[in-house]
């Protein structure tokens, strides 16, 4: 799910003023809604880490020796780092624009908002983190 979220809007421009909102609708979609690739490192790195962890767990998770050697712990670390990166990206949502552009957007009444991709990405990250914690706990009980 996090990998698919990379291609959905992560940052969306929106305005309260009807005239400004209509002007935003006339702009190309790529200028109004940005996917993770154009949003920046903090947007695309987290989901890619989740993809990498998922591939490793799917490929090697069925082997007992690999699981005992620490695969669940590796998954936990990847999921935690991924969630931290996505949360940092949420707080740094305005940094994808330079100071002049941010000022211009603020003066025009245009706000920066999280898109559906950002929500799905963080949801996938939290789900993976919870699953990794449960997997580590299961491994400790054995």
Short mmCIF file of C-alpha atoms in Angstrom, two decimals:
data_model
loop_
_atom_site.label_atom_id
_atom_site.label_comp_id
_atom_site.label_asym_id
_atom_site.label_seq_id
_atom_site.Cartn_x
_atom_site.Cartn_y
_atom_site.Cartn_z
CA UNK A 1 0.00 0.00 0.00
CA UNK A 2 2.86 2.39 0.81
CA UNK A 3 4.39 1.79 -2.61
CA UNK A 4 1.13 2.63 -4.36
CA UNK A 5 0.81 5.73 -2.18
CA UNK A 6 4.04 7.06 -3.72
CA UNK A 7 2.12 7.82 -6.92
CA UNK A 8 -0.87 9.49 -5.27
CA UNK A 9 -0.96 13.17 -4.23
CA UNK A 10 1.16 13.83 -1.12
CA UNK A 11 0.87 17.60 -1.05
CA UNK A 12 -2.16 19.53 -2.29
CA UNK A 13 -2.62 23.28 -2.70
CA UNK A 14 -6.01 24.64 -1.72
CA UNK A 15 -7.57 28.03 -0.97
CA UNK A 16 -10.60 29.29 0.93
CA UNK A 17 -11.21 32.16 -1.49
CA UNK A 18 -13.36 31.00 -4.42
CA UNK A 19 -11.47 33.10 -6.98
CA UNK A 20 -8.10 31.71 -5.90
CA UNK A 21 -9.52 28.17 -5.83
CA UNK A 22 -10.75 28.59 -9.42
CA UNK A 23 -7.31 29.86 -10.44
CA UNK A 24 -5.75 26.76 -8.85
CA UNK A 25 -8.12 24.55 -10.85
CA UNK A 26 -6.86 26.13 -14.07
CA UNK A 27 -3.24 25.23 -13.27
CA UNK A 28 -1.77 21.91 -14.38
CA UNK A 29 -2.55 19.10 -11.94
CA UNK A 30 1.16 18.55 -11.27
CA UNK A 31 1.44 22.12 -9.93
CA UNK A 32 -1.49 21.76 -7.54
CA UNK A 33 -1.02 18.17 -6.32
CA UNK A 34 2.46 16.71 -5.89
CA UNK A 35 3.24 13.02 -5.56
CA UNK A 36 5.95 11.69 -3.25
CA UNK A 37 8.59 11.77 -5.98
CA UNK A 38 8.24 15.53 -6.47
CA UNK A 39 7.59 16.29 -2.80
CA UNK A 40 11.07 15.29 -1.63
CA UNK A 41 13.25 12.82 0.24
CA UNK A 42 11.12 12.70 3.39
CA UNK A 43 8.13 11.70 1.28
CA UNK A 44 9.55 8.89 -0.85
CA UNK A 45 12.20 7.38 1.43
CA UNK A 46 9.78 6.02 4.06
CA UNK A 47 7.56 4.06 1.66
CA UNK A 48 10.61 2.72 -0.18
CA UNK A 49 12.03 1.46 3.12
CA UNK A 50 8.70 -0.26 3.78
CA UNK A 51 8.84 -1.84 0.33
CA UNK A 52 12.38 -3.08 0.94
CA UNK A 53 11.46 -4.48 4.36
CA UNK A 54 8.38 -6.15 2.92
CA UNK A 55 10.36 -7.80 0.14
CA UNK A 56 12.99 -9.07 2.57
CA UNK A 57 10.40 -10.39 5.02
CA UNK A 58 8.40 -12.05 2.24
CA UNK A 59 11.49 -13.64 0.70
CA UNK A 60 13.31 -14.79 3.84
CA UNK A 61 10.65 -14.81 6.57
CA UNK A 62 9.72 -18.42 5.94
CA UNK A 63 13.17 -19.68 6.96
CA UNK A 64 13.43 -20.36 10.68
CA UNK A 65 17.17 -19.67 10.90
CA UNK A 66 16.75 -16.25 9.34
CA UNK A 67 13.86 -15.40 11.66
CA UNK A 68 15.87 -16.43 14.72
CA UNK A 69 18.89 -14.51 13.44
CA UNK A 70 16.94 -11.25 13.74
CA UNK A 71 14.75 -10.70 10.70
CA UNK A 72 11.80 -9.47 12.82
CA UNK A 73 14.11 -6.97 14.53
CA UNK A 74 15.36 -5.71 11.18
CA UNK A 75 11.76 -5.32 10.05
CA UNK A 76 10.97 -3.41 13.24
CA UNK A 77 13.88 -1.02 12.68
CA UNK A 78 12.94 -0.41 9.04
CA UNK A 79 9.29 0.20 9.93
CA UNK A 80 10.18 2.58 12.78
CA UNK A 81 12.61 4.59 10.64
CA UNK A 82 10.03 4.70 7.86
CA UNK A 83 7.33 6.08 10.15
CA UNK A 84 9.73 8.65 11.63
CA UNK A 85 10.70 9.84 8.14
CA UNK A 86 7.06 10.18 7.10
CA UNK A 87 6.16 12.07 10.28
CA UNK A 88 9.12 14.42 9.73
CA UNK A 89 7.92 14.89 6.17
CA UNK A 90 4.52 15.85 7.49
CA UNK A 91 6.02 18.56 9.70
CA UNK A 92 8.24 19.75 6.84
CA UNK A 93 5.38 19.90 4.34
CA UNK A 94 6.10 23.54 3.47
CA UNK A 95 9.84 23.08 2.95
CA UNK A 96 9.34 21.70 -0.53
CA UNK A 97 8.90 25.31 -1.63
CA UNK A 98 11.48 28.06 -1.21
CA UNK A 99 10.85 30.96 1.17
CA UNK A 100 9.70 33.31 -1.57
CA UNK A 101 7.16 30.81 -2.91
CA UNK A 102 5.85 30.05 0.59
CA UNK A 103 5.36 33.77 1.19
CA UNK A 104 3.61 34.21 -2.14
CA UNK A 105 1.29 31.27 -1.43
CA UNK A 106 0.50 32.58 2.06
CA UNK A 107 -0.22 36.08 0.73
CA UNK A 108 -2.55 34.61 -1.88
CA UNK A 109 -4.45 32.61 0.73
CA UNK A 110 -3.22 29.28 -0.61
CA UNK A 111 -2.64 26.55 1.95
CA UNK A 112 -0.53 23.41 1.80
CA UNK A 113 -2.39 20.29 2.81
CA UNK A 114 -1.63 16.60 3.03
CA UNK A 115 -2.95 14.53 0.15
CA UNK A 116 -4.39 11.02 0.20
CA UNK A 117 -0.99 9.48 -0.55
CA UNK A 118 0.49 10.90 2.64
CA UNK A 119 -2.36 9.46 4.70
CA UNK A 120 -2.12 6.04 3.06
CA UNK A 121 1.67 6.03 3.40
CA UNK A 122 1.60 6.76 7.12
CA UNK A 123 -1.22 4.23 7.60
CA UNK A 124 0.86 1.56 5.87
CA UNK A 125 3.88 2.53 7.97
CA UNK A 126 1.98 2.28 11.24
CA UNK A 127 0.42 -1.04 10.19
CA UNK A 128 3.85 -2.42 9.33
CA UNK A 129 5.26 -1.14 12.62
CA UNK A 130 2.48 -2.81 14.62
CA UNK A 131 2.94 -6.07 12.70
CA UNK A 132 6.70 -5.94 13.28
CA UNK A 133 6.23 -5.36 17.03
CA UNK A 134 3.83 -8.31 17.21
CA UNK A 135 6.28 -10.46 15.25
CA UNK A 136 9.15 -9.58 17.60
CA UNK A 137 6.97 -10.37 20.61
CA UNK A 138 5.98 -13.71 19.08
CA UNK A 139 9.63 -14.54 18.46
CA UNK A 140 10.54 -13.75 22.08
CA UNK A 141 7.85 -16.12 23.41
CA UNK A 142 9.30 -19.10 21.55
#
